[in-house]
């Protein structure tokens, strides 16, 4: 017989780990399935300057590691596994994971969001051969090289700035003339001597597929349709993220972009009716704020609702 757990947390980013700290402290012995990207987006971020309590900033991986230790201290357990399928039509809920079946009375979905790609065949063919979505992971390989970053939001600005530590020149390509990034980040990018901003520009093709290494980019200026070649050896994508909620389609309401719809931040629904004991937190349900601190906040809320649910539905 599979043991029925009080609560299972899907995802080990900021939201999942905060939920783990709270549910563990409440004595619920949460099991955290670490998922495909253990530690979530913070684990591939560099300096986090806006998480309250760290006046000098803290490295993303260190922040995540601290949260994990904190949750473990109160009895949370972690499994390097991911969800394969879920059945919310039976109770206790049944999860098929890469490490076997799990039954649980409550579920906290904190599966976050994953990096988005342009979707060009040449880009896909060169992932890991000069094309990357993670500057902190791969920037090191571009010491002294010229590279490009795509995107007009804070992620792209952060990547471009970080990559100047290695690259001799960073060209930031954005498809429009207006930028989504915050003013402070955009100002830093514009003031940087090794970053060139090219607005109204899209990548049409990544060159070098036959050689299995990035040789350059074919670009198009969207204002006049003129094409040009940018000779770079690396391409970094900073164009946002996709929510990891596909496995819940049909069992939990998702919005038109695939984010989990929530009521009062963390309550899930199906056809507008509550799905009892299933809560969502962090980026998988937040297309608006998507900050470490908001993810942590909603992780806390989900955990408190789990406690309340289990009290009200004593077994
Ligand atoms: P974002 O704000 O959604 O920006 C995504 C950017 O990529 C947009 O400029 C978008 O262009 C562009 N884009 C999307 N799909 C594209 C495509 N197929 N081709 C070309 N360009 C494409 O995402 P984000 O930058 O990842 O930021 C997400 C959230 O995290 C934001 O709230 C941000 O403030 C926050 N964040 C904060 C920090 C920080 O404070 N240090 C760092 C990183 C992220 P359009 O503008 O034309 O749509």
Short mmCIF file of C-alpha atoms and ligand atoms in Angstrom, two decimals:
data_model
loop_
_atom_site.label_atom_id
_atom_site.label_comp_id
_atom_site.label_asym_id
_atom_site.label_seq_id
_atom_site.Cartn_x
_atom_site.Cartn_y
_atom_site.Cartn_z
CA UNK A 1 0.00 0.00 0.00
CA UNK A 2 1.31 3.45 -0.89
CA UNK A 3 1.47 5.75 2.13
CA UNK A 4 -0.88 8.74 1.90
CA UNK A 5 0.98 11.95 2.65
CA UNK A 6 -0.50 15.10 4.16
CA UNK A 7 1.07 17.29 1.53
CA UNK A 8 3.23 17.08 -1.55
CA UNK A 9 4.91 20.13 -3.06
CA UNK A 10 5.66 20.16 -6.78
CA UNK A 11 8.71 22.29 -7.42
CA UNK A 12 11.73 23.43 -5.43
CA UNK A 13 12.03 27.10 -6.37
CA UNK A 14 11.32 30.01 -4.11
CA UNK A 15 7.57 29.30 -3.86
CA UNK A 16 7.90 25.55 -3.26
CA UNK A 17 10.66 25.93 -0.68
CA UNK A 18 8.76 28.61 1.25
CA UNK A 19 5.71 26.33 1.25
CA UNK A 20 8.02 23.54 2.47
CA UNK A 21 9.36 25.68 5.37
CA UNK A 22 5.85 26.55 6.52
CA UNK A 23 4.27 23.09 6.14
CA UNK A 24 7.30 21.43 7.72
CA UNK A 25 7.16 23.79 10.70
CA UNK A 26 3.48 22.89 11.01
CA UNK A 27 4.51 19.23 11.38
CA UNK A 28 3.08 18.09 8.03
CA UNK A 29 6.30 16.42 6.85
CA UNK A 30 6.03 17.76 3.29
CA UNK A 31 7.57 15.88 0.39
CA UNK A 32 9.11 18.21 -2.19
CA UNK A 33 9.43 16.85 -5.71
CA UNK A 34 12.34 18.87 -7.02
CA UNK A 35 11.25 18.74 -10.65
CA UNK A 36 13.15 19.19 -13.90
CA UNK A 37 14.94 22.34 -12.75
CA UNK A 38 15.82 21.88 -9.05
CA UNK A 39 15.96 25.22 -7.27
CA UNK A 40 13.96 26.90 -10.03
CA UNK A 41 14.93 30.12 -11.74
CA UNK A 42 16.84 31.55 -8.77
CA UNK A 43 19.30 28.70 -8.97
CA UNK A 44 20.43 29.98 -12.38
CA UNK A 45 20.37 33.67 -11.44
CA UNK A 46 23.35 35.72 -10.36
CA UNK A 47 23.04 38.46 -7.76
CA UNK A 48 19.56 39.00 -6.30
CA UNK A 49 19.50 42.60 -5.12
CA UNK A 50 15.84 43.02 -4.27
CA UNK A 51 15.09 40.20 -1.82
CA UNK A 52 14.42 41.98 1.48
CA UNK A 53 16.95 41.31 4.21
CA UNK A 54 20.07 41.18 2.04
CA UNK A 55 21.33 44.76 1.86
CA UNK A 56 24.34 43.78 -0.25
CA UNK A 57 22.34 41.27 -2.33
CA UNK A 58 22.70 37.49 -2.30
CA UNK A 59 23.58 35.02 -5.05
CA UNK A 60 20.45 33.20 -6.29
CA UNK A 61 21.84 29.67 -5.72
CA UNK A 62 22.87 30.60 -2.15
CA UNK A 63 19.42 31.97 -1.38
CA UNK A 64 17.82 28.75 -2.66
CA UNK A 65 20.30 26.60 -0.76
CA UNK A 66 19.51 28.49 2.46
CA UNK A 67 15.78 27.99 1.95
CA UNK A 68 16.27 24.28 1.32
CA UNK A 69 18.34 23.86 4.50
CA UNK A 70 15.72 25.80 6.44
CA UNK A 71 12.92 23.51 5.18
CA UNK A 72 14.99 20.36 5.82
CA UNK A 73 15.69 21.51 9.40
CA UNK A 74 11.95 21.32 10.13
CA UNK A 75 11.51 17.91 8.52
CA UNK A 76 10.80 18.52 4.82
CA UNK A 77 12.06 15.75 2.57
CA UNK A 78 13.23 16.16 -1.01
CA UNK A 79 13.08 13.82 -3.95
CA UNK A 80 14.88 14.37 -7.26
CA UNK A 81 11.80 13.41 -9.24
CA UNK A 82 9.23 15.05 -11.47
CA UNK A 83 5.51 14.62 -12.00
CA UNK A 84 4.52 12.43 -14.94
CA UNK A 85 0.74 12.46 -14.49
CA UNK A 86 -1.80 13.38 -11.89
CA UNK A 87 -5.32 12.20 -11.15
CA UNK A 88 -7.40 14.73 -9.24
CA UNK A 89 -10.64 12.79 -9.80
CA UNK A 90 -9.82 10.39 -6.95
CA UNK A 91 -9.18 11.35 -3.34
CA UNK A 92 -6.60 11.16 -1.82
CA UNK A 93 -5.01 12.53 -4.98
CA UNK A 94 -2.74 10.23 -6.95
CA UNK A 95 0.51 11.33 -8.54
CA UNK A 96 2.64 9.30 -10.93
CA UNK A 97 6.19 10.52 -10.61
CA UNK A 98 9.51 9.49 -12.10
CA UNK A 99 10.17 7.85 -8.70
CA UNK A 100 6.85 5.99 -8.39
CA UNK A 101 3.28 6.57 -7.21
CA UNK A 102 2.43 8.98 -4.40
CA UNK A 103 -0.94 9.57 -2.72
CA UNK A 104 -1.56 12.85 -0.97
CA UNK A 105 -4.37 14.69 0.81
CA UNK A 106 -3.18 18.07 -0.41
CA UNK A 107 -1.05 19.31 -3.24
CA UNK A 108 0.92 22.53 -3.62
CA UNK A 109 1.72 23.23 -7.27
CA UNK A 110 4.87 25.36 -7.37
CA UNK A 111 6.20 24.09 -10.69
CA UNK A 112 7.19 27.54 -11.92
CA UNK A 113 7.92 28.55 -15.46
CA UNK A 114 10.67 27.55 -17.92
CA UNK A 115 12.70 29.60 -20.34
CA UNK A 116 11.07 30.46 -23.67
CA UNK A 117 12.84 29.95 -27.01
CA UNK A 118 12.41 31.73 -30.32
CA UNK A 119 11.46 28.43 -31.95
CA UNK A 120 13.76 28.73 -34.99
CA UNK A 121 15.02 25.32 -36.21
CA UNK A 122 18.58 26.71 -36.36
CA UNK A 123 18.29 27.97 -32.76
CA UNK A 124 17.04 24.58 -31.54
CA UNK A 125 19.81 22.77 -33.41
CA UNK A 126 22.48 24.87 -31.70
CA UNK A 127 21.27 24.75 -28.08
CA UNK A 128 24.37 23.86 -26.09
CA UNK A 129 26.60 24.78 -29.05
CA UNK A 130 26.53 28.53 -28.58
CA UNK A 131 22.79 29.03 -28.00
CA UNK A 132 21.73 29.27 -24.36
CA UNK A 133 18.93 30.58 -22.17
CA UNK A 134 21.10 30.81 -19.07
CA UNK A 135 23.81 33.44 -18.90
CA UNK A 136 24.96 32.38 -15.44
CA UNK A 137 25.35 28.77 -16.59
CA UNK A 138 27.11 29.38 -19.91
CA UNK A 139 28.56 32.90 -19.87
CA UNK A 140 31.93 31.58 -18.81
CA UNK A 141 32.40 29.90 -22.22
CA UNK A 142 32.36 33.24 -24.03
CA UNK A 143 35.41 34.89 -22.53
CA UNK A 144 36.71 37.51 -24.98
CA UNK A 145 33.98 36.67 -27.54
CA UNK A 146 31.27 38.77 -29.18
CA UNK A 147 27.76 37.58 -28.35
CA UNK A 148 24.12 38.62 -28.65
CA UNK A 149 21.22 38.64 -26.21
CA UNK A 150 17.57 38.72 -27.32
CA UNK A 151 14.81 40.38 -25.30
CA UNK A 152 13.55 43.69 -24.00
CA UNK A 153 12.64 42.83 -20.39
CA UNK A 154 14.59 42.74 -17.14
CA UNK A 155 15.88 39.21 -17.81
CA UNK A 156 17.53 40.29 -21.06
CA UNK A 157 19.04 43.37 -19.38
CA UNK A 158 20.33 41.28 -16.49
CA UNK A 159 21.82 38.71 -18.89
CA UNK A 160 23.46 41.37 -21.05
CA UNK A 161 25.04 43.06 -18.02
CA UNK A 162 26.19 39.78 -16.54
CA UNK A 163 27.69 38.64 -19.85
CA UNK A 164 29.90 41.72 -20.09
CA UNK A 165 32.02 40.03 -17.40
CA UNK A 166 33.11 37.53 -20.05
CA UNK A 167 32.27 38.76 -23.53
CA UNK A 168 34.23 41.51 -25.28
CA UNK A 169 30.99 42.88 -26.72
CA UNK A 170 27.28 42.19 -26.14
CA UNK A 171 24.67 43.20 -28.72
CA UNK A 172 21.20 43.37 -27.21
CA UNK A 173 18.50 42.69 -29.82
CA UNK A 174 14.90 43.65 -29.22
CA UNK A 175 11.95 43.25 -31.58
CA UNK A 176 10.31 46.59 -30.73
CA UNK A 177 11.46 50.12 -29.98
CA UNK A 178 9.89 50.27 -26.50
CA UNK A 179 11.44 48.23 -23.69
CA UNK A 180 9.58 46.34 -21.00
CA UNK A 181 12.56 46.43 -18.64
CA UNK A 182 12.62 48.63 -15.54
CA UNK A 183 14.27 52.02 -15.99
CA UNK A 184 17.17 51.26 -13.64
CA UNK A 185 18.15 48.14 -15.61
CA UNK A 186 17.73 49.81 -18.99
CA UNK A 187 19.81 52.79 -17.84
CA UNK A 188 22.61 50.48 -16.73
CA UNK A 189 22.58 48.69 -20.07
CA UNK A 190 22.56 51.93 -22.06
CA UNK A 191 25.44 53.32 -20.01
CA UNK A 192 27.59 50.22 -20.48
CA UNK A 193 30.45 50.76 -22.96
CA UNK A 194 30.49 47.09 -24.09
CA UNK A 195 26.76 46.76 -24.79
CA UNK A 196 25.17 47.87 -28.03
CA UNK A 197 21.39 48.11 -28.13
CA UNK A 198 19.63 47.27 -31.40
CA UNK A 199 15.88 47.82 -31.27
CA UNK A 200 13.36 46.82 -33.96
CA UNK A 201 15.49 43.81 -34.80
CA UNK A 202 14.58 40.12 -34.97
CA UNK A 203 16.71 37.02 -35.40
CA UNK A 204 15.76 35.19 -38.61
CA UNK A 205 18.39 32.44 -38.48
CA UNK A 206 21.29 31.29 -36.33
CA UNK A 207 24.23 30.54 -38.61
CA UNK A 208 26.55 27.59 -38.08
CA UNK A 209 24.21 24.58 -37.90
CA UNK A 210 26.44 22.51 -40.21
CA UNK A 211 29.54 23.30 -38.15
CA UNK A 212 27.69 22.65 -34.88
CA UNK A 213 28.77 26.03 -33.52
CA UNK A 214 27.27 29.50 -33.71
CA UNK A 215 28.97 31.49 -36.45
CA UNK A 216 26.64 34.48 -36.56
CA UNK A 217 23.03 35.64 -36.74
CA UNK A 218 20.94 36.65 -39.70
CA UNK A 219 18.93 39.64 -38.49
CA UNK A 220 16.01 41.58 -39.91
CA UNK A 221 15.27 45.22 -39.19
CA UNK A 222 11.47 45.22 -38.83
CA UNK A 223 11.17 48.87 -39.85
CA UNK A 224 12.51 48.33 -43.39
CA UNK A 225 12.79 44.50 -43.70
CA UNK A 226 16.53 44.79 -44.43
CA UNK A 227 18.58 41.75 -43.48
CA UNK A 228 22.09 41.82 -42.08
CA UNK A 229 24.60 39.40 -40.55
CA UNK A 230 25.86 39.86 -36.99
CA UNK A 231 29.12 37.92 -36.49
CA UNK A 232 28.75 36.50 -32.97
CA UNK A 233 29.69 33.15 -31.45
CA UNK A 234 26.98 33.06 -28.82
CA UNK A 235 23.24 33.73 -28.59
CA UNK A 236 21.46 34.09 -25.25
CA UNK A 237 17.67 34.16 -25.01
CA UNK A 238 16.11 36.39 -22.38
CA UNK A 239 12.55 36.41 -23.72
CA UNK A 240 10.54 35.25 -20.76
CA UNK A 241 9.10 31.98 -19.58
CA UNK A 242 6.34 29.38 -20.10
CA UNK A 243 4.34 28.12 -17.10
CA UNK A 244 4.86 24.43 -16.23
CA UNK A 245 1.21 23.52 -15.85
CA UNK A 246 0.38 21.44 -18.94
CA UNK A 247 -0.12 18.23 -16.93
CA UNK A 248 -3.02 19.91 -15.11
CA UNK A 249 -4.98 20.82 -18.24
CA UNK A 250 -8.56 19.60 -17.85
CA UNK A 251 -8.14 19.07 -14.07
CA UNK A 252 -7.46 22.66 -13.01
CA UNK A 253 -8.49 25.86 -14.82
CA UNK A 254 -5.64 27.39 -16.81
CA UNK A 255 -5.69 30.80 -18.48
CA UNK A 256 -5.15 31.41 -22.19
CA UNK A 257 -1.35 31.45 -21.74
CA UNK A 258 -1.36 28.23 -19.71
CA UNK A 259 -0.90 29.77 -16.25
CA UNK A 260 -2.93 28.23 -13.42
CA UNK A 261 -5.89 30.45 -12.61
CA UNK A 262 -6.15 31.13 -8.90
CA UNK A 263 -8.69 32.74 -6.61
CA UNK A 264 -7.29 34.76 -3.67
CA UNK A 265 -3.78 34.02 -5.00
CA UNK A 266 -3.56 30.30 -4.27
CA UNK A 267 -6.95 28.53 -4.55
CA UNK A 268 -7.35 26.47 -7.73
CA UNK A 269 -10.60 25.85 -9.60
CA UNK A 270 -12.08 23.54 -12.23
CA UNK A 271 -14.79 25.14 -14.34
CA UNK A 272 -14.88 27.87 -11.72
CA UNK A 273 -15.52 25.47 -8.79
CA UNK A 274 -12.90 24.96 -6.05
CA UNK A 275 -10.53 22.00 -6.38
CA UNK A 276 -10.29 21.01 -2.72
CA UNK A 277 -6.84 20.76 -1.21
CA UNK A 278 -4.99 21.78 -4.38
CA UNK A 279 -3.18 25.10 -4.21
CA UNK A 280 -0.86 26.85 -6.65
CA UNK A 281 1.85 29.38 -5.89
CA UNK A 282 4.76 31.15 -7.53
CA UNK A 283 5.32 31.71 -11.23
CA UNK A 284 3.05 28.87 -12.39
CA UNK A 285 0.09 31.04 -11.34
CA UNK A 286 1.57 34.53 -11.54
CA UNK A 287 2.00 36.16 -14.90
CA UNK A 288 2.04 39.64 -13.42
CA UNK A 289 4.66 39.99 -10.67
CA UNK A 290 6.96 36.95 -11.05
CA UNK A 291 9.38 38.06 -8.36
CA UNK A 292 11.26 35.90 -5.87
CA UNK A 293 9.57 37.66 -2.99
CA UNK A 294 6.06 37.35 -4.45
CA UNK A 295 6.71 33.66 -5.17
CA UNK A 296 7.84 33.20 -1.56
CA UNK A 297 4.77 35.11 -0.36
CA UNK A 298 2.34 32.95 -2.29
CA UNK A 299 4.23 29.82 -1.19
CA UNK A 300 3.55 30.87 2.39
CA UNK A 301 -0.14 31.46 1.61
CA UNK A 302 -0.49 28.04 -0.03
CA UNK A 303 1.11 26.38 2.99
CA UNK A 304 -1.23 28.16 5.43
CA UNK A 305 -4.23 27.09 3.32
CA UNK A 306 -2.99 23.49 3.36
CA UNK A 307 -2.83 23.60 7.16
CA UNK A 308 -6.33 25.03 7.33
CA UNK A 309 -7.69 22.50 4.85
CA UNK A 310 -6.21 19.55 6.76
CA UNK A 311 -7.60 20.89 10.06
CA UNK A 312 -11.05 21.26 8.55
CA UNK A 313 -10.94 17.85 6.85
CA UNK A 314 -9.39 15.88 9.72
CA UNK A 315 -8.66 12.32 8.73
P1 LIG B 1 9.24 39.81 -19.80
O1 LIG B 1 9.20 41.01 -18.93
O2 LIG B 1 7.99 39.13 -20.18
O3 LIG B 1 10.04 40.21 -21.12
C1 LIG B 1 10.20 39.33 -22.19
C2 LIG B 1 10.83 40.08 -23.33
O4 LIG B 1 11.12 39.16 -24.39
C3 LIG B 1 9.93 41.16 -23.88
O5 LIG B 1 10.69 42.31 -24.18
C4 LIG B 1 9.39 40.52 -25.16
O6 LIG B 1 9.16 41.42 -26.19
C5 LIG B 1 10.51 39.62 -25.58
N1 LIG B 1 10.03 38.47 -26.34
C6 LIG B 1 9.11 37.54 -25.97
N2 LIG B 1 8.95 36.60 -26.92
C7 LIG B 1 9.79 36.96 -27.93
C8 LIG B 1 10.08 36.39 -29.18
N3 LIG B 1 9.49 35.27 -29.61
N4 LIG B 1 10.99 37.03 -29.97
C9 LIG B 1 11.62 38.15 -29.55
N5 LIG B 1 11.39 38.73 -28.35
C10 LIG B 1 10.48 38.13 -27.55
O7 LIG B 1 10.14 38.65 -19.16
P2 LIG B 1 11.44 38.76 -18.25
O8 LIG B 1 12.39 39.76 -18.76
O9 LIG B 1 11.89 37.34 -18.10
O10 LIG B 1 10.90 39.26 -16.85
C11 LIG B 1 9.88 38.57 -16.17
C12 LIG B 1 9.63 39.22 -14.80
O11 LIG B 1 10.74 39.00 -13.95
C13 LIG B 1 9.40 40.73 -14.89
O12 LIG B 1 8.45 41.08 -13.94
C14 LIG B 1 10.75 41.28 -14.52
O13 LIG B 1 10.68 42.58 -13.96
C15 LIG B 1 11.23 40.26 -13.50
N6 LIG B 1 12.72 40.23 -13.46
C16 LIG B 1 13.35 41.11 -12.61
C17 LIG B 1 14.74 41.15 -12.55
C18 LIG B 1 15.41 42.11 -11.61
O14 LIG B 1 14.76 42.97 -11.06
N7 LIG B 1 16.70 42.02 -11.39
C19 LIG B 1 15.49 40.31 -13.36
C20 LIG B 1 14.84 39.43 -14.24
C21 LIG B 1 13.45 39.41 -14.28
P3 LIG B 1 7.93 42.48 -26.15
O15 LIG B 1 8.33 43.52 -25.17
O16 LIG B 1 7.85 42.95 -27.54
O17 LIG B 1 6.75 41.67 -25.72
#
